[in-house]
Short mmCIF file of C-alpha atoms in Angstrom, two decimals:
data_model
loop_
_atom_site.label_atom_id
_atom_site.label_comp_id
_atom_site.label_asym_id
_atom_site.label_seq_id
_atom_site.Cartn_x
_atom_site.Cartn_y
_atom_site.Cartn_z
CA UNK A 232 -69.23 177.22 -121.91
CA UNK A 233 -66.26 176.81 -119.26
CA UNK A 234 -66.04 180.34 -118.31
CA UNK A 235 -69.63 179.69 -116.96
CA UNK A 236 -69.29 175.94 -115.50
CA UNK A 237 -65.49 176.33 -114.04
CA UNK A 238 -65.64 180.15 -111.75
CA UNK A 239 -62.85 182.56 -113.09
CA UNK A 240 -60.35 182.23 -110.29
CA UNK A 241 -60.29 178.45 -110.39
CA UNK A 242 -58.81 178.08 -113.41
CA UNK A 243 -56.61 181.53 -113.39
CA UNK A 244 -55.09 180.19 -110.26
CA UNK A 245 -55.12 176.81 -110.64
CA UNK A 246 -55.29 176.71 -115.08
CA UNK A 247 -52.35 179.48 -115.25
CA UNK A 248 -51.07 181.05 -112.32
CA UNK A 249 -49.65 177.82 -111.47
CA UNK A 250 -48.25 176.73 -114.39
CA UNK A 251 -44.90 178.00 -112.81
CA UNK A 252 -44.60 175.93 -110.15
CA UNK A 253 -45.94 173.10 -111.63
CA UNK A 254 -42.84 173.17 -114.18
CA UNK A 255 -41.25 174.00 -111.35
CA UNK A 256 -41.73 170.67 -109.80
CA UNK A 257 -41.87 168.66 -112.67
CA UNK A 258 -38.02 170.19 -113.78
CA UNK A 259 -36.87 168.92 -110.18
CA UNK A 260 -38.46 165.14 -110.92
CA UNK A 261 -37.75 165.00 -114.44
CA UNK A 262 -34.97 166.87 -115.21
CA UNK A 263 -31.48 165.23 -115.13
CA UNK A 264 -28.78 164.91 -113.71
CA UNK A 265 -31.51 164.08 -110.96
CA UNK A 266 -31.59 162.79 -107.82
CA UNK A 267 -35.05 162.05 -105.82
CA UNK A 268 -33.62 162.13 -102.32
CA UNK A 269 -32.69 165.99 -103.66
CA UNK A 270 -36.03 166.37 -105.61
CA UNK A 271 -37.63 165.62 -102.45
CA UNK A 272 -35.36 167.98 -100.19
CA UNK A 273 -36.74 170.61 -102.28
CA UNK A 274 -40.21 169.84 -102.20
CA UNK A 275 -39.90 169.65 -98.01
CA UNK A 276 -38.39 173.05 -98.03
CA UNK A 277 -40.68 174.24 -100.08
CA UNK A 278 -43.66 173.20 -97.58
CA UNK A 279 -41.86 173.59 -94.39
CA UNK A 280 -41.48 177.33 -96.05
CA UNK A 281 -45.27 177.76 -96.71
CA UNK A 282 -46.04 176.24 -93.35
CA UNK A 283 -43.74 178.44 -91.47
CA UNK A 284 -45.31 181.88 -93.33
CA UNK A 285 -48.81 180.70 -92.68
CA UNK A 286 -48.42 179.62 -89.01
CA UNK A 287 -46.53 181.86 -87.95
CA UNK A 288 -48.79 184.68 -89.32
CA UNK A 289 -51.18 182.95 -87.45
CA UNK A 290 -49.00 182.83 -84.39
CA UNK A 291 -48.75 186.74 -84.77
CA UNK A 292 -52.27 187.11 -85.06
CA UNK A 293 -53.25 185.50 -82.58
CA UNK A 294 -50.99 187.43 -80.03
CA UNK A 295 -52.16 190.79 -81.20
CA UNK A 296 -55.46 189.48 -80.49
CA UNK A 297 -54.37 188.64 -77.31
CA UNK A 298 -53.11 191.95 -76.40
CA UNK A 299 -55.58 193.65 -77.59
CA UNK A 300 -58.38 192.29 -76.39
CA UNK A 301 -60.89 192.81 -79.25
CA UNK A 302 -63.54 191.14 -77.62
CA UNK A 303 -64.44 188.94 -80.31
CA UNK A 304 -63.86 185.34 -81.80
CA UNK A 305 -60.93 185.30 -83.79
CA UNK B 154 -11.43 197.13 -112.89
CA UNK B 155 -11.00 195.35 -109.78
CA UNK B 156 -8.14 196.50 -107.60
CA UNK B 157 -7.58 192.86 -105.66
CA UNK B 158 -8.99 189.12 -106.46
CA UNK B 159 -12.01 188.61 -104.45
CA UNK B 160 -11.82 185.89 -101.35
CA UNK B 161 -14.44 183.76 -99.46
CA UNK B 162 -12.87 186.00 -96.47
CA UNK B 163 -14.30 188.78 -97.44
CA UNK B 164 -17.97 187.79 -97.82
CA UNK B 165 -17.09 186.73 -94.08
CA UNK B 166 -16.23 189.60 -92.57
CA UNK B 167 -19.36 190.74 -91.32
CA UNK B 168 -20.11 187.59 -89.71
CA UNK B 169 -16.47 188.14 -87.76
CA UNK B 170 -16.48 191.28 -86.42
CA UNK B 171 -18.80 194.24 -85.27
CA UNK B 172 -17.83 197.65 -85.56
CA UNK B 173 -19.21 200.50 -83.43
CA UNK B 174 -21.23 201.94 -86.43
CA UNK B 175 -23.50 198.66 -87.01
CA UNK B 176 -24.02 199.24 -83.01
CA UNK B 177 -25.38 202.72 -83.59
CA UNK B 178 -27.27 202.46 -86.84
CA UNK B 179 -28.68 198.86 -85.25
CA UNK B 180 -29.86 200.80 -82.23
CA UNK B 181 -31.50 203.95 -83.90
CA UNK B 182 -33.06 201.73 -86.49
CA UNK B 183 -34.40 199.51 -83.78
CA UNK B 184 -35.53 202.26 -81.75
CA UNK B 185 -37.41 203.50 -85.08
CA UNK B 186 -39.22 200.29 -85.54
CA UNK B 187 -40.03 200.22 -81.82
CA UNK B 188 -41.62 203.64 -81.84
CA UNK B 189 -43.45 203.02 -84.96
CA UNK B 190 -45.00 199.54 -83.27
CA UNK B 191 -46.02 201.31 -80.70
CA UNK B 192 -47.70 203.66 -82.36
CA UNK B 193 -49.52 200.85 -84.31
CA UNK B 194 -50.78 199.38 -81.04
CA UNK B 195 -52.08 203.07 -80.66
CA UNK B 196 -53.90 202.56 -83.83
CA UNK B 197 -54.96 199.05 -82.68
CA UNK B 198 -56.42 199.67 -78.91
CA UNK B 199 -58.50 202.78 -80.70
CA UNK B 200 -59.04 201.42 -84.41
CA UNK B 201 -58.83 203.22 -87.93
CA UNK B 202 -60.00 205.87 -87.22
CA UNK B 203 -57.02 207.69 -85.24
CA UNK B 204 -56.50 207.39 -89.55
CA UNK B 205 -57.85 209.07 -92.35
CA UNK B 206 -58.86 206.13 -93.55
CA UNK B 207 -61.33 204.78 -90.99
CA UNK B 208 -64.82 205.07 -93.50
CA UNK B 209 -66.28 207.05 -95.89
CA UNK B 210 -67.32 209.71 -93.11
CA UNK B 211 -63.40 211.76 -93.48
CA UNK B 212 -60.95 212.12 -95.90
CA UNK B 213 -62.79 212.38 -99.20
CA UNK B 214 -64.13 208.94 -99.65
CA UNK B 215 -61.11 207.52 -99.25
CA UNK B 216 -60.20 204.32 -97.46
CA UNK B 217 -57.11 202.72 -98.82
CA UNK B 218 -54.37 205.41 -99.04
CA UNK B 219 -50.53 205.53 -97.97
CA UNK B 220 -51.54 201.87 -96.22
CA UNK B 221 -52.23 200.20 -99.64
CA UNK B 222 -49.83 202.56 -101.77
CA UNK B 223 -46.99 201.44 -99.77
CA UNK B 224 -47.78 197.61 -99.39
CA UNK B 225 -47.79 197.89 -103.60
CA UNK B 226 -44.59 199.54 -103.64
CA UNK B 227 -42.77 197.13 -101.18
CA UNK B 228 -44.12 194.43 -103.57
CA UNK B 229 -42.79 195.96 -106.51
CA UNK B 230 -39.51 196.15 -104.36
CA UNK B 231 -39.17 192.92 -103.89
CA UNK B 232 -38.52 192.27 -107.58
CA UNK B 233 -35.42 192.82 -107.51
CA UNK B 234 -34.17 189.81 -106.63
CA UNK B 235 -35.79 187.66 -108.87
CA UNK B 236 -34.95 190.33 -111.84
CA UNK B 237 -30.98 189.52 -110.47
CA UNK B 238 -31.45 185.54 -110.23
CA UNK B 239 -32.72 185.48 -113.80
CA UNK B 240 -30.07 187.23 -115.19
CA UNK B 241 -27.54 185.10 -113.59
CA UNK B 242 -29.44 181.68 -113.39
CA UNK B 243 -31.11 182.42 -116.98
CA UNK B 244 -29.34 184.30 -119.12
CA UNK B 245 -25.67 183.56 -117.91
CA UNK B 246 -24.83 187.22 -116.68
CA UNK B 247 -22.54 186.19 -114.29
CA UNK B 248 -21.41 189.76 -113.74
CA UNK B 249 -24.25 190.07 -111.37
CA UNK B 250 -23.72 187.27 -108.89
CA UNK B 251 -22.00 189.04 -106.32
CA UNK B 252 -25.62 190.50 -106.10
CA UNK B 253 -27.91 188.03 -106.59
CA UNK B 254 -28.49 187.26 -103.01
CA UNK B 255 -28.64 190.31 -101.59
CA UNK B 256 -31.45 190.86 -104.32
CA UNK B 257 -33.13 187.83 -102.85
CA UNK B 258 -32.75 188.94 -99.52
CA UNK B 259 -34.67 192.35 -100.98
CA UNK B 260 -37.51 190.18 -101.72
CA UNK B 261 -38.07 188.48 -98.75
CA UNK B 262 -37.51 191.99 -96.56
CA UNK B 263 -39.67 193.60 -99.32
CA UNK B 264 -42.40 190.68 -99.14
CA UNK B 265 -42.85 190.82 -95.64
CA UNK B 266 -42.70 194.70 -95.29
CA UNK B 267 -46.37 194.28 -98.00
CA UNK B 268 -47.39 191.78 -95.94
CA UNK B 269 -46.76 193.72 -92.56
CA UNK B 270 -48.60 196.34 -94.14
CA UNK B 271 -52.18 194.30 -95.15
CA UNK B 272 -51.93 193.52 -91.48
CA UNK B 273 -51.66 197.64 -90.31
CA UNK B 274 -54.71 197.87 -92.76
CA UNK B 275 -56.99 195.83 -91.14
CA UNK B 276 -59.15 196.68 -87.95
CA UNK B 277 -59.14 193.22 -86.95
CA UNK B 278 -56.10 191.76 -87.57
CA UNK B 279 -56.53 189.44 -85.21
CA UNK B 280 -58.55 187.40 -87.65
CA UNK B 281 -56.65 186.94 -90.94
CA UNK B 282 -55.78 183.37 -90.91
CA UNK B 283 -58.70 182.09 -89.48
CA UNK B 284 -61.27 184.29 -91.95
CA UNK B 285 -58.66 184.14 -94.89
CA UNK B 286 -57.93 180.13 -94.66
CA UNK B 287 -61.32 178.17 -93.89
CA UNK B 288 -62.87 180.42 -96.71
CA UNK B 289 -60.37 179.93 -99.54
CA UNK B 290 -62.31 176.92 -101.51
CA UNK B 291 -64.89 179.35 -102.17
CA UNK B 292 -63.36 183.44 -101.93
CA UNK B 293 -60.40 181.75 -104.52
CA UNK B 294 -63.30 181.36 -107.21
CA UNK B 295 -63.82 184.67 -107.87
CA UNK B 296 -61.99 187.28 -105.09
CA UNK B 297 -58.80 189.44 -106.20
CA UNK B 298 -57.73 189.45 -102.98
CA UNK B 299 -57.48 186.06 -102.36
CA UNK B 300 -55.64 185.71 -105.48
CA UNK B 301 -53.37 188.78 -104.51
CA UNK B 302 -52.39 186.38 -101.10
CA UNK B 303 -52.16 183.40 -103.51
CA UNK B 304 -49.43 184.60 -105.76
CA UNK B 305 -47.58 186.58 -102.80
CA UNK B 306 -47.32 183.60 -100.59
CA UNK B 307 -45.96 181.28 -103.63
CA UNK B 308 -42.91 184.55 -104.92
CA UNK B 309 -42.25 184.25 -101.05
CA UNK B 310 -42.15 181.00 -100.90
CA UNK B 311 -40.02 180.27 -103.78
CA UNK B 312 -38.02 182.89 -103.15
CA UNK B 313 -36.98 181.66 -99.65
CA UNK B 314 -36.82 177.82 -101.28
CA UNK B 315 -34.22 179.46 -103.79
CA UNK B 316 -32.47 181.16 -100.93
CA UNK B 317 -31.84 178.04 -98.20
CA UNK B 318 -31.06 175.29 -101.62
CA UNK B 319 -28.11 177.80 -102.64
CA UNK B 320 -27.41 178.31 -99.35
CA UNK B 321 -26.28 174.70 -98.90
CA UNK B 322 -23.19 174.90 -100.83
CA UNK B 323 -21.52 178.01 -99.00
CA UNK B 324 -22.21 176.57 -95.51
CA UNK B 325 -21.20 173.73 -95.70
CA UNK B 326 -17.67 175.03 -96.96
CA UNK B 327 -17.42 178.35 -95.03
CA UNK B 328 -19.14 176.61 -91.86
CA UNK B 329 -15.79 175.92 -89.68
CA UNK B 330 -14.71 180.06 -90.12
CA UNK B 331 -19.03 180.96 -89.71
CA UNK B 332 -20.46 182.12 -85.63
CA UNK B 333 -20.14 178.57 -83.46
CA UNK B 334 -23.08 179.76 -81.77
CA UNK B 335 -25.19 179.34 -85.03
CA UNK B 336 -24.68 175.59 -86.01
CA UNK B 337 -27.39 174.44 -85.27
CA UNK B 338 -29.34 176.74 -87.55
CA UNK B 339 -26.63 175.52 -90.08
CA UNK B 340 -26.77 171.87 -89.41
CA UNK B 341 -30.84 172.43 -90.24
CA UNK B 342 -29.86 173.80 -93.47
CA UNK B 343 -26.92 171.52 -94.51
CA UNK B 344 -28.98 168.33 -93.88
CA UNK B 345 -28.24 165.35 -95.60
CA UNK B 346 -25.50 167.20 -98.02
CA UNK B 347 -23.66 166.09 -99.98
CA UNK B 348 -21.19 167.42 -102.56
CA UNK B 349 -22.72 165.48 -105.00
CA UNK B 350 -25.95 166.87 -105.02
CA UNK B 351 -25.06 170.81 -106.19
CA UNK B 352 -25.14 169.88 -109.86
CA UNK B 353 -28.12 169.10 -108.81
CA UNK B 354 -28.94 171.82 -106.97
CA UNK B 355 -27.93 174.24 -109.86
CA UNK B 356 -30.51 172.52 -112.28
CA UNK B 357 -33.33 173.00 -109.23
CA UNK B 358 -33.09 176.18 -109.02
CA UNK B 359 -32.34 176.90 -112.75
CA UNK B 360 -36.09 175.85 -112.45
CA UNK B 361 -37.03 178.22 -109.64
CA UNK B 362 -35.58 180.97 -111.48
CA UNK B 363 -37.83 179.82 -114.88
CA UNK B 364 -40.75 179.57 -112.54
CA UNK B 365 -40.65 183.22 -110.48
CA UNK B 366 -39.38 184.97 -113.44
CA UNK B 367 -43.11 183.95 -114.98
CA UNK B 368 -44.89 184.10 -111.85
CA UNK B 369 -43.52 187.46 -109.92
CA UNK B 370 -43.52 189.83 -112.91
CA UNK B 371 -46.11 188.71 -115.07
CA UNK B 372 -48.59 187.36 -112.60
CA UNK B 373 -47.98 188.94 -109.44
CA UNK B 374 -46.75 192.83 -110.56
CA UNK B 375 -48.44 192.36 -114.24
CA UNK B 376 -51.62 190.31 -112.61
CA UNK B 377 -52.72 189.93 -109.86
CA UNK B 378 -51.97 193.45 -107.90
CA UNK B 379 -52.89 195.62 -110.65
CA UNK B 380 -55.70 193.56 -111.13
CA UNK B 381 -57.21 194.68 -107.33
CA UNK B 382 -58.02 198.12 -108.92
CA UNK B 383 -58.01 197.38 -113.11
CA UNK B 384 -61.12 195.11 -112.75
CA UNK B 385 -63.24 197.48 -110.80
CA UNK B 386 -65.48 199.46 -113.62
CA UNK B 387 -66.50 202.15 -111.13
CA UNK B 388 -63.34 203.63 -110.60
CA UNK B 389 -62.02 205.14 -113.79
CA UNK B 390 -58.42 206.09 -112.23
CA UNK B 391 -57.88 202.13 -111.89
CA UNK B 392 -59.70 200.73 -114.78
CA UNK B 393 -58.66 199.10 -117.37
CA UNK B 394 -55.46 197.02 -119.14
CA UNK B 395 -52.45 199.27 -118.99
CA UNK B 396 -52.74 199.07 -114.96
CA UNK B 397 -50.41 195.58 -115.38
CA UNK B 398 -47.86 197.21 -117.62
CA UNK B 399 -47.89 200.25 -115.54
CA UNK B 400 -47.16 198.41 -112.61
CA UNK B 401 -44.83 196.01 -113.56
CA UNK B 402 -42.77 198.88 -115.16
CA UNK B 403 -42.63 201.20 -112.06
CA UNK B 404 -42.00 197.67 -109.72
CA UNK B 405 -38.68 196.98 -111.90
CA UNK B 406 -37.95 200.46 -111.39
CA UNK B 407 -38.62 200.75 -107.77
CA UNK B 408 -36.90 196.98 -107.45
CA UNK B 409 -33.60 197.99 -109.13
CA UNK B 410 -33.44 201.64 -107.36
CA UNK B 411 -33.57 199.50 -104.36
CA UNK B 412 -30.77 196.35 -105.56
CA UNK B 413 -28.29 199.68 -106.36
CA UNK B 414 -29.01 201.98 -102.55
CA UNK B 415 -28.11 198.15 -101.14
CA UNK B 416 -25.57 196.83 -102.93
CA UNK B 417 -23.83 200.40 -102.98
CA UNK B 418 -24.50 200.53 -99.15
CA UNK B 419 -22.66 197.42 -97.96
CA UNK B 420 -19.42 197.47 -100.18
CA UNK B 421 -18.83 201.06 -99.29
CA UNK B 422 -19.33 199.61 -95.68
CA UNK B 423 -16.94 196.16 -95.92
CA UNK B 424 -14.94 197.42 -98.64
CA UNK B 425 -15.88 195.20 -101.10
CA UNK B 426 -15.38 197.49 -103.99
CA UNK B 427 -13.75 194.06 -105.90
CA UNK B 428 -16.70 192.23 -105.79
CA UNK B 429 -19.28 194.91 -106.29
CA UNK B 430 -17.71 196.43 -108.50
CA UNK B 431 -18.21 200.11 -110.76
CA UNK B 432 -18.57 197.53 -113.49
CA UNK B 433 -21.56 196.19 -111.86
CA UNK B 434 -23.30 199.32 -110.14
CA UNK B 435 -23.00 200.70 -113.30
CA UNK B 436 -24.81 197.82 -114.99
CA UNK B 437 -27.33 197.73 -113.06
CA UNK B 438 -28.02 201.71 -113.36
CA UNK B 439 -28.91 200.98 -116.86
CA UNK B 440 -30.79 198.60 -116.04
CA UNK B 441 -32.73 201.34 -113.76
CA UNK B 442 -32.57 203.33 -116.94
CA UNK B 443 -34.52 200.90 -118.98
CA UNK B 444 -36.89 200.27 -116.55
CA UNK B 445 -37.43 204.26 -115.67
CA UNK B 446 -37.81 204.84 -119.26
CA UNK B 447 -40.97 202.04 -119.40
CA UNK B 448 -42.46 203.68 -116.38
CA UNK B 449 -42.48 207.41 -117.91
CA UNK B 450 -43.68 205.74 -121.16
CA UNK B 451 -46.58 203.51 -120.09
CA UNK B 452 -47.35 206.58 -118.41
CA UNK B 453 -47.60 208.86 -121.04
CA UNK B 454 -49.84 206.27 -122.43
CA UNK B 455 -52.64 206.77 -120.04
CA UNK B 456 -51.83 210.25 -120.08
CA UNK B 457 -52.40 211.02 -124.06
CA UNK B 458 -55.67 208.96 -123.65
CA UNK B 459 -56.72 209.95 -121.06
CA UNK B 460 -56.91 213.76 -121.91
CA UNK B 461 -57.94 213.14 -125.92
CA UNK B 462 -60.69 212.44 -126.17
CA UNK B 463 -61.42 210.19 -122.79
CA UNK B 464 -65.05 209.28 -121.45
CA UNK B 465 -65.69 212.10 -118.64
CA UNK B 466 -64.99 210.25 -115.61
CA UNK B 467 -61.42 209.18 -117.30
CA UNK B 468 -61.04 213.23 -118.00
CA UNK B 469 -61.68 213.65 -114.96
CA UNK B 470 -59.17 211.00 -113.00
CA UNK B 471 -56.78 211.82 -115.29
CA UNK B 472 -56.71 215.54 -115.91
CA UNK B 473 -57.16 216.04 -111.76
CA UNK B 474 -53.45 213.72 -111.59
CA UNK B 475 -51.61 215.30 -115.02
CA UNK B 476 -51.49 218.30 -112.13
CA UNK B 477 -51.61 217.02 -109.23
CA UNK B 478 -47.94 218.12 -107.25
CA UNK B 479 -47.62 214.96 -105.89
CA UNK B 480 -47.97 213.58 -109.80
CA UNK B 481 -45.40 216.33 -111.40
CA UNK B 482 -42.81 215.62 -108.81
CA UNK B 483 -42.67 212.18 -109.24
CA UNK B 484 -42.70 211.67 -112.98
CA UNK B 485 -39.89 215.03 -113.03
CA UNK B 486 -37.22 212.84 -110.63
CA UNK B 487 -38.22 210.32 -113.04
CA UNK B 488 -36.85 212.52 -115.88
CA UNK B 489 -33.58 213.50 -113.80
CA UNK B 490 -33.01 209.88 -113.25
CA UNK B 491 -33.28 209.36 -117.23
CA UNK B 492 -31.07 212.45 -117.76
CA UNK B 493 -28.20 210.97 -115.87
CA UNK B 494 -28.13 207.74 -116.35
CA UNK B 495 -28.48 208.59 -120.04
CA UNK B 496 -25.37 210.91 -119.16
CA UNK B 497 -23.65 208.67 -117.63
CA UNK B 498 -24.08 205.97 -120.62
CA UNK B 499 -23.04 208.86 -123.01
CA UNK B 500 -19.78 209.69 -121.30
CA UNK B 501 -18.64 207.14 -118.85
CA UNK B 502 -17.09 209.57 -116.40
CA UNK B 503 -20.20 210.97 -115.39
CA UNK B 504 -20.79 207.76 -113.49
CA UNK B 505 -20.06 207.46 -109.73
CA UNK B 506 -21.73 204.90 -107.37
CA UNK B 507 -22.59 207.56 -105.26
CA UNK B 508 -24.57 209.54 -107.86
CA UNK B 509 -26.25 205.78 -108.79
CA UNK B 510 -27.06 205.79 -105.58
CA UNK B 511 -28.45 209.47 -105.57
CA UNK B 512 -30.69 208.57 -108.32
CA UNK B 513 -31.88 205.46 -107.25
CA UNK B 514 -32.98 207.30 -104.13
CA UNK B 515 -35.09 209.53 -106.26
CA UNK B 516 -36.75 206.59 -108.00
CA UNK B 517 -37.93 205.32 -104.35
CA UNK B 518 -39.85 208.19 -103.79
CA UNK B 519 -40.90 209.15 -107.11
CA UNK B 520 -42.66 205.52 -107.17
CA UNK B 521 -43.92 205.60 -103.69
CA UNK B 522 -45.47 208.24 -104.24
CA UNK B 523 -46.62 207.79 -107.36
CA UNK B 524 -48.39 204.59 -106.20
CA UNK B 525 -50.25 206.71 -102.95
CA UNK B 526 -51.71 209.24 -105.34
CA UNK B 527 -52.22 206.11 -107.47
CA UNK B 528 -54.68 204.69 -104.81
CA UNK B 529 -55.51 207.54 -103.71
CA UNK B 530 -57.28 209.17 -106.78
CA UNK B 531 -58.84 206.48 -107.60
CA UNK B 532 -61.11 206.30 -104.66
CA UNK B 533 -61.20 210.15 -104.85
CA UNK B 534 -62.29 210.24 -108.48
CA UNK B 535 -65.08 207.49 -109.01
CA UNK B 536 -67.56 207.13 -111.86
CA UNK B 537 -70.84 207.85 -109.92
CA UNK B 538 -70.21 210.57 -107.11
CA UNK B 539 -70.64 208.25 -104.15
CA UNK B 540 -68.98 210.96 -101.96
CA UNK B 541 -69.75 214.35 -103.34
CA UNK B 542 -71.06 215.11 -99.74
CA UNK B 543 -67.74 213.06 -98.18
CA UNK B 544 -65.66 216.46 -96.36
CA UNK B 545 -62.20 217.33 -97.03
CA UNK B 546 -59.58 215.42 -99.35
CA UNK B 547 -57.54 213.08 -98.31
CA UNK B 548 -54.05 213.18 -96.72
CA UNK B 549 -52.33 210.47 -94.72
CA UNK B 550 -52.53 210.92 -90.92
CA UNK B 551 -48.97 211.11 -89.16
CA UNK B 552 -49.32 207.47 -88.06
CA UNK B 553 -50.01 206.45 -91.43
CA UNK B 554 -46.31 208.81 -92.70
CA UNK B 555 -44.75 207.20 -89.68
CA UNK B 556 -45.71 203.28 -90.90
CA UNK B 557 -43.12 204.14 -94.35
CA UNK B 558 -40.05 205.13 -91.50
CA UNK B 559 -40.82 202.18 -89.29
CA UNK B 560 -41.25 199.67 -92.31
CA UNK B 561 -38.03 200.83 -94.11
CA UNK B 562 -36.15 200.32 -90.62
CA UNK B 563 -38.20 196.96 -90.40
CA UNK B 564 -36.36 196.03 -93.55
CA UNK B 565 -32.78 197.33 -92.62
CA UNK B 566 -33.05 195.80 -89.56
CA UNK B 567 -33.67 192.42 -91.46
CA UNK B 568 -30.63 193.02 -93.69
CA UNK B 569 -28.45 193.88 -90.47
CA UNK B 570 -29.11 190.43 -88.68
CA UNK B 571 -29.18 188.48 -91.30
CA UNK B 572 -25.22 189.77 -91.88
CA UNK B 573 -24.28 188.34 -89.31
CA UNK B 574 -26.23 184.61 -90.07
CA UNK B 575 -24.67 184.13 -93.41
CA UNK B 576 -22.88 185.49 -96.12
CA UNK B 577 -25.16 187.60 -98.14
CA UNK B 578 -22.40 186.82 -101.41
CA UNK B 579 -23.17 183.74 -102.75
CA UNK B 580 -19.62 181.68 -102.38
CA UNK B 581 -19.85 180.66 -106.22
CA UNK B 582 -19.14 184.66 -106.82
CA UNK B 583 -16.11 185.35 -105.44
CA UNK B 584 -14.96 181.38 -106.33
CA UNK B 585 -15.90 182.44 -109.83
CA UNK B 586 -14.99 186.20 -110.18
CA UNK B 587 -13.50 187.79 -112.50
CA UNK B 588 -13.53 190.97 -114.12
CA UNK B 589 -15.57 192.03 -117.01
CA UNK B 590 -14.29 194.07 -119.50
CA UNK B 591 -15.96 193.66 -122.09
CA UNK B 592 -19.02 195.89 -122.97
CA UNK B 593 -22.21 193.94 -121.41
CA UNK B 594 -23.82 197.22 -121.76
CA UNK B 595 -25.13 196.15 -124.98
CA UNK B 596 -27.53 193.55 -123.29
CA UNK B 597 -29.11 196.61 -121.95
CA UNK B 598 -28.36 199.27 -124.14
CA UNK B 599 -29.59 196.62 -127.42
#
């Protein structure tokens, strides 16, 4: 049974939640009018922002840990 | 009706001058935000024990209270961006184009505040990233919290991508009239820009709008966020498939209310009556009416099934909910909201932008308090009385309550800063702005 072999979160996130995201990227690269350079720009903006969100959050939390000195490894 | 033609100079005005009132309001909000951060610092120093959420030894067993209720509320408000963008890009409802970017910014500010609440609710916020990222391959398999983080990240980043891509057109054309000192920022936004890309970018943001309209309402606020609660069979106030539609209806109500307050406020401050016209505000108010009606209708579903021959645990939490003053006031306010919107739909002279703001504020209050009550009562009335010996009911501590003022101030400050950096109304909206006299209300009321 698929339900037993593939954990619920895997098919839910990568199989269902991911669909609109895959559709966006496919639309960017396969739709017309298109220009690969502009599509790559879109992907670059997307990946830069993902990194900015998580790196920004990481730096914030490190700063909180530094200021309040919780006495353990982050 | 527009009194005058909208021009690009109109949308540049916030960047070109800073009035006395801007400075005063900024200073007051900054004071509130910094004051709340100091209070959060006190909480970090002494632990969650300073709230009523620290453990199961107090507050009637409630460990998720105001913080999680406010987190849900902020994510709900964040849905304004995609509703408006989808209306403009996917459904061709161009009259809402002037509020599209405002709504997208509301999404980013709303999600930022929601994320802040997650940090605030953690005893060890320094561990957020270092615990979430390494464990993700395992937690994503079964943890609704991991799903939540995934979808919120996607929503935030896709909306910001949408914003960046649409800004390129505006910044390229208006740059000479925008603040020179922000030149490096504009250079990054417009890197590699050429006019040939305009049509391609327009198509790309269409795909973004399509992806986000499925992702955010259906899979975030109608999906992973209600699943944080609805998948717990031991909590009858939370469990059940109704939570997805119910969460979504409340989210859309608060989102439209947020957009109305924002758009009407800016219209007054910057004399944008000819851009953010009465027609636009009235249209948004009608949409608010539709979502408010869905909100009330889905509440009715819960109440009727929860009181009529329901299992004992469901009946206990439902009967407590419907008699709780917070719930009675929230639903009562939503009835007032609906009554006003119905009245102004029947008799247009009843409509004024100020009245729309007033009922939008009522809707924001009602959605916030309903969400907090939902979280609290879900925990207070489990199927098995695990906490029957826990003293006292939960009531938000003053520390928790100040977070509402703090996050609202922070969100407004984000807007006030953005107003000085780039146009909060799309250039397309003033280039193509025409008054739509035809009766678009059919779109809403049909």
